Tab-separated table of C-alpha atoms and ligand atoms in Angstrom:
chain	number	residue	atom	x	y	z
A	1	MET	CA	-30.524	-5.801	7.649
A	2	ASN	CA	-31.171	-8.770	5.227
A	3	ILE	CA	-27.630	-9.754	3.990
A	4	PHE	CA	-27.351	-11.780	0.984
A	5	VAL	CA	-24.187	-13.957	1.860
A	6	THR	CA	-22.509	-15.807	-1.248
A	7	GLY	CA	-20.215	-18.527	-0.059
A	8	GLY	CA	-22.047	-18.769	3.516
A	9	ALA	CA	-21.906	-22.492	3.534
A	10	GLY	CA	-17.551	-21.859	3.363
A	11	TYR	CA	-14.920	-21.661	5.867
A	12	ILE	CA	-15.175	-17.782	6.713
A	13	GLY	CA	-18.660	-17.634	5.429
A	14	SER	CA	-20.352	-19.785	7.724
A	15	HIS	CA	-18.739	-18.036	10.888
A	16	THR	CA	-19.463	-14.733	9.346
A	17	CYS	CA	-23.337	-16.023	9.319
A	18	VAL	CA	-23.295	-16.829	12.645
A	19	ALA	CA	-21.754	-13.314	13.588
A	20	LEU	CA	-24.487	-11.127	11.588
A	21	LEU	CA	-27.174	-13.242	13.037
A	22	GLU	CA	-25.716	-12.707	16.492
A	23	ALA	CA	-25.819	-9.226	16.050
A	24	GLY	CA	-29.356	-9.103	15.284
A	25	HIS	CA	-28.941	-9.185	11.255
A	26	SER	CA	-30.940	-11.932	8.757
A	27	VAL	CA	-29.184	-13.799	6.316
A	28	VAL	CA	-29.977	-15.034	2.529
A	29	VAL	CA	-27.345	-17.876	1.488
A	30	ALA	CA	-26.376	-18.995	-2.012
A	31	ASP	CA	-23.720	-21.330	-2.446
A	32	ASN	CA	-23.349	-23.946	-4.446
A	33	LEU	CA	-21.598	-26.007	-2.035
A	34	CYS	CA	-18.284	-26.696	-4.520
A	35	ASN	CA	-16.302	-26.715	-1.427
A	36	SER	CA	-18.757	-27.050	1.224
A	37	LYS	CA	-21.679	-29.200	2.984
A	38	GLU	CA	-25.223	-28.208	3.344
A	39	GLU	CA	-24.975	-29.329	7.109
A	40	THR	CA	-22.937	-26.690	7.488
A	41	ILE	CA	-26.049	-24.206	6.846
A	42	ASP	CA	-28.063	-26.697	9.896
A	43	ARG	CA	-24.812	-26.014	12.124
A	44	ILE	CA	-25.354	-22.491	11.972
A	45	LYS	CA	-28.873	-22.487	12.799
A	46	GLU	CA	-27.769	-24.643	15.892
A	47	ILE	CA	-25.187	-22.321	17.250
A	48	THR	CA	-27.412	-18.994	16.531
A	49	GLY	CA	-31.213	-20.555	17.290
A	50	LYS	CA	-31.923	-18.617	14.251
A	51	ASP	CA	-33.105	-19.285	10.535
A	52	VAL	CA	-31.147	-19.323	7.436
A	53	VAL	CA	-32.093	-19.146	4.371
A	54	PHE	CA	-30.441	-21.348	2.020
A	55	TYR	CA	-30.120	-21.491	-2.071
A	56	LYS	CA	-27.644	-24.096	-3.261
A	57	ALA	CA	-26.826	-22.008	-6.292
A	58	ASP	CA	-24.131	-20.795	-8.502
A	59	VAL	CA	-23.464	-17.068	-8.077
A	60	THR	CA	-21.665	-16.814	-11.706
A	61	ASP	CA	-25.480	-17.750	-12.801
A	62	GLU	CA	-27.170	-14.156	-13.033
A	63	ALA	CA	-30.844	-15.420	-13.565
A	64	ALA	CA	-30.062	-17.550	-10.210
A	65	VAL	CA	-28.703	-14.605	-8.522
A	66	ASP	CA	-31.597	-12.602	-10.157
A	67	ASP	CA	-34.532	-14.965	-8.964
A	68	ILE	CA	-33.055	-14.463	-5.119
A	69	PHE	CA	-33.273	-11.071	-5.330
A	70	SER	CA	-36.518	-11.136	-6.574
A	71	LYS	CA	-37.724	-13.002	-3.559
A	72	HIS	CA	-36.032	-11.154	-1.171
A	73	LYS	CA	-35.511	-7.533	0.017
A	74	ILE	CA	-31.752	-7.419	0.312
A	75	ASP	CA	-30.132	-4.872	2.473
A	76	GLY	CA	-26.603	-5.932	1.651
A	77	VAL	CA	-24.061	-8.287	0.233
A	78	ILE	CA	-21.293	-9.851	1.456
A	79	HIS	CA	-19.396	-11.907	-1.471
A	80	PHE	CA	-17.425	-14.758	-0.021
A	81	ALA	CA	-17.928	-16.945	-2.802
A	82	GLY	CA	-14.997	-17.957	-5.020
A	83	LEU	CA	-12.314	-20.541	-5.188
A	84	LYS	CA	-9.162	-19.961	-3.214
A	85	ALA	CA	-6.318	-22.718	-3.418
A	86	VAL	CA	-3.153	-21.121	-4.729
A	87	GLY	CA	-1.941	-23.917	-6.235
A	88	GLU	CA	-4.693	-24.975	-7.955
A	89	SER	CA	-5.255	-21.469	-9.651
A	90	VAL	CA	-1.637	-22.010	-11.074
A	91	GLU	CA	-2.629	-25.255	-12.900
A	92	LYS	CA	-6.298	-24.495	-13.539
A	93	PRO	CA	-6.295	-20.699	-14.411
A	94	LEU	CA	-8.825	-20.529	-16.422
A	95	GLU	CA	-11.487	-21.786	-13.670
A	96	TYR	CA	-10.090	-19.358	-11.383
A	97	TYR	CA	-10.287	-16.451	-13.445
A	98	TYR	CA	-13.881	-17.454	-14.606
A	99	ASN	CA	-15.393	-18.398	-11.526
A	100	ASN	CA	-14.200	-15.595	-9.404
A	101	LEU	CA	-14.375	-12.690	-11.901
A	102	VAL	CA	-17.704	-13.655	-13.136
A	103	ALA	CA	-18.984	-14.301	-9.821
A	104	THR	CA	-18.040	-10.792	-8.480
A	105	MET	CA	-19.470	-9.477	-11.826
A	106	VAL	CA	-22.925	-11.075	-11.770
A	107	VAL	CA	-23.328	-10.231	-8.069
A	108	SER	CA	-22.496	-6.406	-8.350
A	109	LYS	CA	-24.799	-6.360	-11.686
A	110	VAL	CA	-27.817	-7.563	-9.603
A	111	CYS	CA	-27.300	-5.187	-6.933
A	112	LYS	CA	-27.574	-2.499	-9.752
A	113	LYS	CA	-30.401	-3.670	-10.850
A	114	TYR	CA	-32.367	-3.889	-7.415
A	115	GLY	CA	-30.325	-0.757	-6.049
A	116	VAL	CA	-28.650	-2.760	-3.665
A	117	ASN	CA	-25.714	-0.079	-2.639
A	118	LYS	CA	-23.795	-2.186	0.373
A	119	PHE	CA	-21.177	-4.362	-0.742
A	120	VAL	CA	-18.654	-6.137	1.488
A	121	PHE	CA	-15.763	-8.271	-0.572
A	122	SER	CA	-13.466	-10.966	0.628
A	123	SER	CA	-9.962	-9.681	-0.836
A	124	SER	CA	-6.833	-11.068	0.567
A	125	ALA	CA	-3.164	-9.883	1.740
A	126	THR	CA	-1.965	-11.983	-1.135
A	127	VAL	CA	-2.771	-8.480	-3.039
A	128	TYR	CA	0.543	-6.714	-1.364
A	129	GLY	CA	2.339	-9.240	-2.861
A	130	ASP	CA	6.120	-8.884	-1.592
A	131	ASN	CA	5.662	-5.483	-0.342
A	132	GLU	CA	7.660	-4.347	2.843
A	133	VAL	CA	6.044	-5.349	6.325
A	134	PRO	CA	3.663	-4.492	7.724
A	135	PHE	CA	0.980	-4.028	4.982
A	136	VAL	CA	-0.566	-0.733	4.963
A	137	GLU	CA	-4.167	-0.076	2.758
A	138	THR	CA	-2.228	2.832	1.204
A	139	MET	CA	0.453	0.427	-0.370
A	140	LYS	CA	0.888	0.133	-4.203
A	141	LEU	CA	-0.043	-3.470	-4.871
A	142	LEU	CA	2.523	-5.818	-6.539
A	143	PRO	CA	1.520	-8.339	-8.564
A	144	THR	CA	1.128	-11.597	-7.007
A	145	THR	CA	2.690	-14.837	-8.203
A	146	ASN	CA	-0.677	-16.646	-8.936
A	147	PRO	CA	-3.968	-16.544	-10.556
A	148	TYR	CA	-5.999	-16.456	-7.290
A	149	GLY	CA	-4.177	-13.611	-6.077
A	150	GLU	CA	-4.960	-11.737	-9.471
A	151	THR	CA	-8.577	-12.600	-9.144
A	152	LYS	CA	-8.829	-10.938	-5.958
A	153	ALA	CA	-6.718	-7.484	-7.246
A	154	MET	CA	-9.241	-7.499	-10.340
A	155	SER	CA	-12.107	-7.942	-8.471
A	156	GLU	CA	-10.814	-5.020	-5.962
A	157	ARG	CA	-10.381	-3.026	-8.900
A	158	ILE	CA	-13.969	-3.684	-10.757
A	159	LEU	CA	-15.776	-3.041	-7.882
A	160	THR	CA	-13.636	0.636	-7.143
A	161	ASP	CA	-14.997	1.119	-10.832
A	162	ILE	CA	-18.222	0.485	-10.360
A	163	ALA	CA	-18.106	3.050	-6.953
A	164	LYS	CA	-16.775	6.032	-9.333
A	165	ALA	CA	-19.390	5.586	-11.481
A	166	ASN	CA	-22.000	5.341	-8.997
A	167	LYS	CA	-21.823	8.069	-6.076
A	168	ASP	CA	-24.267	5.857	-4.143
A	169	PHE	CA	-22.342	2.654	-4.275
A	170	SER	CA	-20.516	2.086	-1.156
A	171	VAL	CA	-17.953	-1.044	-0.872
A	172	ALA	CA	-15.884	-2.314	1.562
A	173	LEU	CA	-12.451	-4.475	0.505
A	174	LEU	CA	-11.407	-6.487	3.149
A	175	ARG	CA	-7.935	-7.636	3.270
A	176	TYR	CA	-7.738	-11.050	5.113
A	177	PHE	CA	-4.325	-11.969	6.671
A	178	ASN	CA	-4.325	-16.086	7.566
A	179	PRO	CA	-7.699	-17.439	8.857
A	180	VAL	CA	-7.251	-20.136	11.326
A	181	GLY	CA	-9.589	-21.676	14.182
A	182	ALA	CA	-12.768	-22.337	14.536
A	183	HIS	CA	-16.218	-21.786	16.597
A	184	GLU	CA	-15.676	-22.183	20.121
A	185	SER	CA	-18.790	-24.401	19.637
A	186	GLY	CA	-16.586	-26.728	17.491
A	187	LEU	CA	-19.891	-27.470	15.266
A	188	ILE	CA	-18.559	-25.331	12.353
A	189	GLY	CA	-14.704	-24.772	11.303
A	190	GLU	CA	-12.415	-25.459	8.373
A	191	ASP	CA	-12.969	-28.832	6.421
A	192	PRO	CA	-11.088	-28.761	3.425
A	193	ASN	CA	-11.228	-31.312	1.146
A	194	GLY	CA	-8.477	-33.500	0.550
A	195	ILE	CA	-4.592	-33.028	2.016
A	196	PRO	CA	-4.843	-29.116	3.011
A	197	ASN	CA	-2.603	-26.263	1.359
A	198	ASN	CA	-2.696	-24.462	4.601
A	199	LEU	CA	-0.923	-24.651	7.501
A	200	MET	CA	-3.354	-24.922	10.818
A	201	PRO	CA	-5.428	-27.553	8.773
A	202	PHE	CA	-2.333	-29.869	8.343
A	203	ILE	CA	-1.645	-29.199	11.649
A	204	THR	CA	-4.714	-30.426	12.979
A	205	LYS	CA	-4.798	-33.496	10.455
A	206	VAL	CA	-1.147	-34.700	11.950
A	207	ALA	CA	-2.134	-34.205	15.301
A	208	LYS	CA	-5.236	-36.551	14.643
A	209	GLY	CA	-3.498	-39.141	12.965
A	210	LYS	CA	-4.841	-38.906	9.509
A	211	LEU	CA	-1.245	-37.452	8.260
A	212	ASN	CA	2.038	-38.628	9.362
A	213	LYS	CA	3.841	-35.450	9.470
A	214	LEU	CA	4.373	-31.817	9.212
A	215	ARG	CA	6.214	-30.762	6.285
A	216	VAL	CA	7.924	-27.064	7.433
A	217	PHE	CA	8.412	-25.402	4.033
A	218	GLY	CA	12.098	-23.875	4.629
A	219	ASN	CA	14.150	-22.618	7.781
A	220	ASP	CA	16.401	-20.118	6.132
A	221	TYR	CA	14.045	-17.186	5.830
A	222	PRO	CA	15.511	-13.654	7.296
A	223	THR	CA	12.874	-14.581	10.251
A	224	VAL	CA	12.924	-15.200	13.799
A	225	ASP	CA	13.561	-18.800	13.529
A	226	GLY	CA	14.316	-19.157	9.865
A	227	THR	CA	10.534	-19.979	9.204
A	228	GLY	CA	8.126	-18.196	7.511
A	229	VAL	CA	6.253	-15.476	9.635
A	230	ARG	CA	2.242	-14.929	9.046
A	231	ASP	CA	-0.520	-12.739	11.101
A	232	PHE	CA	-3.204	-15.568	12.117
A	233	ILE	CA	-6.417	-14.548	12.929
A	234	HIS	CA	-9.099	-16.212	14.843
A	235	VAL	CA	-11.827	-16.757	11.842
A	236	MET	CA	-14.348	-15.627	14.965
A	237	ASP	CA	-12.672	-11.806	15.069
A	238	LEU	CA	-12.392	-12.149	11.361
A	239	ALA	CA	-16.394	-12.563	11.310
A	240	GLU	CA	-16.900	-9.772	13.542
A	241	GLY	CA	-14.792	-7.371	11.199
A	242	HIS	CA	-17.506	-8.013	8.290
A	243	VAL	CA	-20.396	-6.763	10.454
A	244	ALA	CA	-18.233	-3.851	11.650
A	245	ALA	CA	-17.617	-3.153	7.870
A	246	LEU	CA	-20.971	-3.548	7.129
A	247	ASP	CA	-22.517	-1.396	10.031
A	248	LYS	CA	-20.125	1.354	9.226
A	249	LEU	CA	-20.301	1.313	5.451
A	250	THR	CA	-20.829	4.856	3.765
A	251	ALA	CA	-20.714	5.601	-0.017
A	252	GLY	CA	-17.565	4.963	-2.069
A	253	VAL	CA	-14.710	2.732	-1.332
A	254	HIS	CA	-13.098	1.448	2.041
A	255	ILE	CA	-9.948	-0.695	2.277
A	256	TYR	CA	-9.557	-2.403	5.515
A	257	ASN	CA	-6.764	-5.079	6.705
A	258	LEU	CA	-8.451	-7.579	8.755
A	259	GLY	CA	-5.234	-8.689	10.937
A	260	THR	CA	-3.902	-8.950	14.485
A	261	GLY	CA	-0.912	-7.031	13.102
A	262	GLN	CA	1.485	-9.604	15.022
A	263	GLY	CA	3.758	-12.073	13.217
A	264	THR	CA	3.792	-15.775	14.466
A	265	SER	CA	6.176	-17.973	12.694
A	266	VAL	CA	5.555	-21.499	11.664
A	267	LEU	CA	7.535	-22.960	14.537
A	268	GLN	CA	6.080	-20.558	16.989
A	269	LEU	CA	2.696	-21.505	15.792
A	270	LEU	CA	3.335	-25.407	15.934
A	271	ASP	CA	4.637	-24.725	19.329
A	272	ALA	CA	2.035	-22.881	20.712
A	273	PHE	CA	-0.882	-25.581	19.064
A	274	GLU	CA	1.418	-28.206	21.173
A	275	ARG	CA	1.230	-26.301	24.285
A	276	ALA	CA	-2.518	-25.451	23.859
A	277	ASN	CA	-3.635	-29.116	23.236
A	278	ASN	CA	-0.942	-31.083	25.156
A	279	ILE	CA	-0.326	-32.945	21.780
A	280	LYS	CA	2.773	-33.459	19.599
A	281	VAL	CA	2.903	-32.569	16.083
A	282	PRO	CA	5.864	-34.749	14.017
A	283	TYR	CA	7.182	-32.165	11.485
A	284	GLU	CA	10.496	-32.338	9.300
A	285	ILE	CA	12.074	-29.296	7.637
A	286	VAL	CA	11.985	-29.089	3.717
A	287	ASP	CA	12.768	-26.870	1.204
A	288	ARG	CA	11.056	-23.455	0.633
A	289	ARG	CA	7.507	-23.702	-1.134
A	290	PRO	CA	7.575	-21.810	-4.343
A	291	GLY	CA	5.806	-18.320	-4.368
A	292	ASP	CA	5.758	-17.989	-0.704
A	293	ILE	CA	7.088	-15.001	0.871
A	294	ALA	CA	9.135	-14.746	4.151
A	295	THR	CA	6.976	-12.375	6.104
A	296	CYS	CA	3.316	-11.260	6.021
A	297	TYR	CA	1.556	-9.422	8.628
A	298	ALA	CA	-0.825	-6.346	8.785
A	299	ASP	CA	-0.868	-2.570	9.831
A	300	ALA	CA	-4.329	-2.958	11.448
A	301	THR	CA	-4.613	0.853	12.402
A	302	LYS	CA	-7.371	1.680	9.870
A	303	ALA	CA	-9.535	-0.979	10.920
A	304	ARG	CA	-9.443	-0.234	14.848
A	305	ILE	CA	-9.654	3.543	14.208
A	306	GLU	CA	-12.724	3.751	11.620
A	307	LEU	CA	-14.588	0.224	12.403
A	308	ASN	CA	-13.572	0.120	16.099
A	309	TRP	CA	-12.559	-3.411	15.692
A	310	VAL	CA	-9.724	-5.219	16.886
A	311	ALA	CA	-9.012	-8.932	16.979
A	312	LYS	CA	-9.556	-10.091	20.616
A	313	ARG	CA	-8.419	-13.563	20.468
A	314	GLY	CA	-4.770	-14.565	20.470
A	315	ILE	CA	-2.935	-17.750	19.234
A	316	PHE	CA	-3.943	-20.045	22.423
A	317	GLU	CA	-7.493	-19.772	21.294
A	318	MET	CA	-6.855	-20.098	17.543
A	319	CYS	CA	-4.908	-23.499	18.448
A	320	ARG	CA	-7.265	-24.734	21.208
A	321	ASP	CA	-10.675	-24.000	18.842
A	322	ALA	CA	-9.045	-25.385	15.573
A	323	TRP	CA	-8.176	-28.526	17.561
A	324	ASN	CA	-11.514	-28.482	19.331
A	325	PHE	CA	-13.486	-28.445	15.537
A	326	GLU	CA	-11.125	-31.498	14.000
A	327	LYS	CA	-11.064	-33.923	17.105
A	328	ASN	CA	-14.892	-34.134	16.666
A	329	GLN	CA	-14.894	-34.839	12.921
B	1	LIG	P1	-14.343	-21.798	1.181
B	1	LIG	O1	-13.945	-22.439	-0.129
B	1	LIG	O2	-14.360	-22.232	2.932
B	1	LIG	O3	-15.624	-20.715	1.039
B	1	LIG	C1	-16.041	-20.309	-0.207
B	1	LIG	C2	-17.492	-20.900	-0.358
B	1	LIG	O4	-17.762	-20.436	-1.794
B	1	LIG	C3	-17.610	-22.548	-0.646
B	1	LIG	O5	-18.766	-22.931	0.082
B	1	LIG	C4	-17.688	-22.617	-1.911
B	1	LIG	O6	-18.595	-23.693	-2.179
B	1	LIG	C5	-18.067	-21.377	-2.643
B	1	LIG	N1	-18.573	-20.916	-3.821
B	1	LIG	C6	-17.336	-20.875	-4.801
B	1	LIG	N2	-17.540	-20.687	-6.076
B	1	LIG	C7	-18.932	-20.542	-5.998
B	1	LIG	C8	-19.824	-20.024	-7.079
B	1	LIG	N3	-19.396	-19.798	-8.147
B	1	LIG	N4	-21.086	-19.830	-6.467
B	1	LIG	C9	-21.621	-20.351	-5.546
B	1	LIG	N5	-20.574	-20.541	-4.417
B	1	LIG	C10	-19.463	-20.591	-4.873
B	1	LIG	O7	-13.612	-20.530	1.366
B	1	LIG	P2	-13.423	-19.742	2.548
B	1	LIG	O8	-11.889	-20.067	3.188
B	1	LIG	O9	-14.208	-19.615	3.530
B	1	LIG	O10	-12.878	-18.122	1.907
B	1	LIG	C11	-14.158	-17.119	1.748
B	1	LIG	C12	-13.615	-16.025	0.740
B	1	LIG	O11	-12.140	-15.235	1.359
B	1	LIG	C13	-12.924	-16.506	-0.353
B	1	LIG	O12	-13.388	-15.699	-1.567
B	1	LIG	C14	-11.725	-16.554	-0.175
B	1	LIG	O13	-10.829	-16.146	-1.609
B	1	LIG	C15	-11.475	-15.315	0.411
B	1	LIG	N6	-10.069	-15.385	1.544
B	1	LIG	C16	-9.941	-16.642	1.998
B	1	LIG	C17	-8.678	-16.706	2.998
B	1	LIG	C18	-8.172	-17.711	3.641
B	1	LIG	O14	-7.054	-18.197	4.178
B	1	LIG	N7	-9.295	-18.959	4.017
B	1	LIG	C19	-7.949	-15.631	2.551
B	1	LIG	C20	-8.208	-14.394	2.005
B	1	LIG	C21	-9.379	-14.402	1.194
B	2	LIG	C1	1.620	-20.134	6.246
B	2	LIG	C2	2.979	-20.793	6.232
B	2	LIG	C3	4.122	-22.038	4.379
B	2	LIG	C4	1.818	-25.405	4.960
B	2	LIG	C5	-2.334	-18.447	1.903
B	2	LIG	C6	-2.466	-18.072	0.855
B	2	LIG	C7	-3.117	-16.316	0.743
B	2	LIG	C8	-3.869	-16.680	1.777
B	2	LIG	C9	-4.085	-17.413	3.181
B	2	LIG	C10	-6.599	-16.753	0.616
B	2	LIG	C11	4.025	-19.893	5.352
B	2	LIG	C12	4.084	-22.684	5.813
B	2	LIG	C13	2.095	-24.049	5.150
B	2	LIG	C14	2.645	-26.562	5.348
B	2	LIG	C15	4.311	-24.733	6.136
B	2	LIG	N1	-5.309	-16.902	1.216
B	2	LIG	N2	3.409	-24.096	5.697
B	2	LIG	N3	3.848	-26.408	5.944
B	2	LIG	O1	0.872	-19.276	2.079
B	2	LIG	O2	0.478	-17.419	3.928
B	2	LIG	O3	-1.401	-17.857	2.741
B	2	LIG	O4	-3.551	-18.634	2.442
B	2	LIG	O5	-6.484	-15.286	0.079
B	2	LIG	O6	-3.431	-15.849	-0.265
B	2	LIG	O7	-1.421	-17.732	-0.082
B	2	LIG	O8	-0.958	-19.476	4.339
B	2	LIG	O9	-1.244	-21.278	5.469
B	2	LIG	O10	-0.458	-21.782	3.228
B	2	LIG	O11	1.182	-20.779	5.089
B	2	LIG	O12	5.585	-25.010	6.418
B	2	LIG	O13	2.256	-27.552	5.241
B	2	LIG	O14	2.962	-22.098	6.716
B	2	LIG	O15	5.183	-21.970	3.943
B	2	LIG	O16	4.997	-19.804	5.510
B	2	LIG	P1	-0.355	-18.370	3.436
B	2	LIG	P2	-0.534	-21.185	4.467
C-alpha cells in the first residue's frame, strides 16, 4: 500500500516509515518540521535503501494536503503529526487544540474527498487518566490533566463519529504507552529540542554529560521502590504495531493498546541503563511532578490476539539503542 504518513520526520513516525518500507509498503511523508529535521528522511532512505516522498507541509493546511492527495494515489493514512509536550500544552492551550484538532480534521476531511478509508491514529495511554492498572481498551476514559491529553481524547471521538457516519471508514486508535529507544542502526532516534521532558532522553543527555544529573520526580508513590512505574516500549516494536494495525484494518473503530504489559519503575530503568551501557548516571530525588500518576501499564492482550503483535524487545535493548543513538549525536 501507498501510505500517507503525517509527522513522518518525527520520532515515532520515522521509525514507522522504516517498518512500513521494510514490510513492502511505500510512503508519502508530510511534516512541517516544527519538531524534526529533514535529514531524518535521508536516514530513513539510508536504513531501508528505499525511496521516501517528502513534503515539507503543514497538515492543518487543507490546500496543501489536498494537493498531495491529488498527486499520489493514497491507500491509507497514519496520522502522527501533532504537538506533544504535556507541560507546554498547559502554557499554550490554544496552540495545542488548534494544531492537533485541526490536523486530525483536515487529514480526515481530505481522506473523505479522495475515498481513502484506512486511517491509523496516534493516541496515547494518557486518555485513561488515573484509571486502575492495567489499562484495558474497554475502560471508560477519565479526564486528563492537560490540553495535550484532551486533544487525543477529542481526536479519538472525532474519528469515531466519522466511522459511525461512514460505514466504509476504518480507523485504528493506537494508544501508545511510553516509547523509548531507537533504531538499532543508531541513525534515527529521539532528539528533542531543548531540555527533554521525558525520562529516557533526559537519562541519555546526563550520560553524555550534556546535563548534570537526573531529577527523579518523587520516591513516595505506592510502587515497588516509590518511584513512578511506566510501560516502556521499544520504538521499533511500536512501529511494527502500526504495520500490523494497518494490515488488519477492517471497517469500523478498533482501539489497541500498544505497550508491553510490563511496568518498570524510574529507578529500575535507570539501573538497567547503567548496566546495559556500563555508564553511571547521577541522580537526585526531588518532589513529585504535578500531573504525574503513580503507575501506568497496558493490558496488551487485544493487540496480541487481534493483530498478532507483541512487543519483542526488552528493557536492555531499549537502553542500549537509546544510548547508541545519543552517543553518535
Ligand atoms: P515528534 O514531535 O517527534 O513527531 C511529531 C511530528 O509531527 C514532528 O516531526 C513535527 O514536526 C510534526 N508536526 C507537528 N505538527 C504538525 C503539523 N501541523 N503539520 C505537519 N507536521 C506537524 O513526536 P512523536 O513522539 O514522534 O509523536 C508522534 C505522535 O505520537 C504524536 O501525535 C504524539 O502526540 C503521539 N504520542 C507520542 C508519545 C510519546 O511519548 N512520544 C506517546 C503517545 C502518543
Ligand atoms: C516517566 C516517568 C516521571 C523525567 C508522557 C506523557 C504521555 C505520553 C508519554 C504522549 C514518570 C519520571 C521523568 C525526569 C523523572 N506522551 N521522570 N525525571 O509522564 O509517563 O508520559 O510521555 O502521549 O502522555 O504524559 O513520561 O517520560 O515524562 O515520565 O523522574 O526528568 O519518569 O515522573 O514517573 P510520562 P515521562
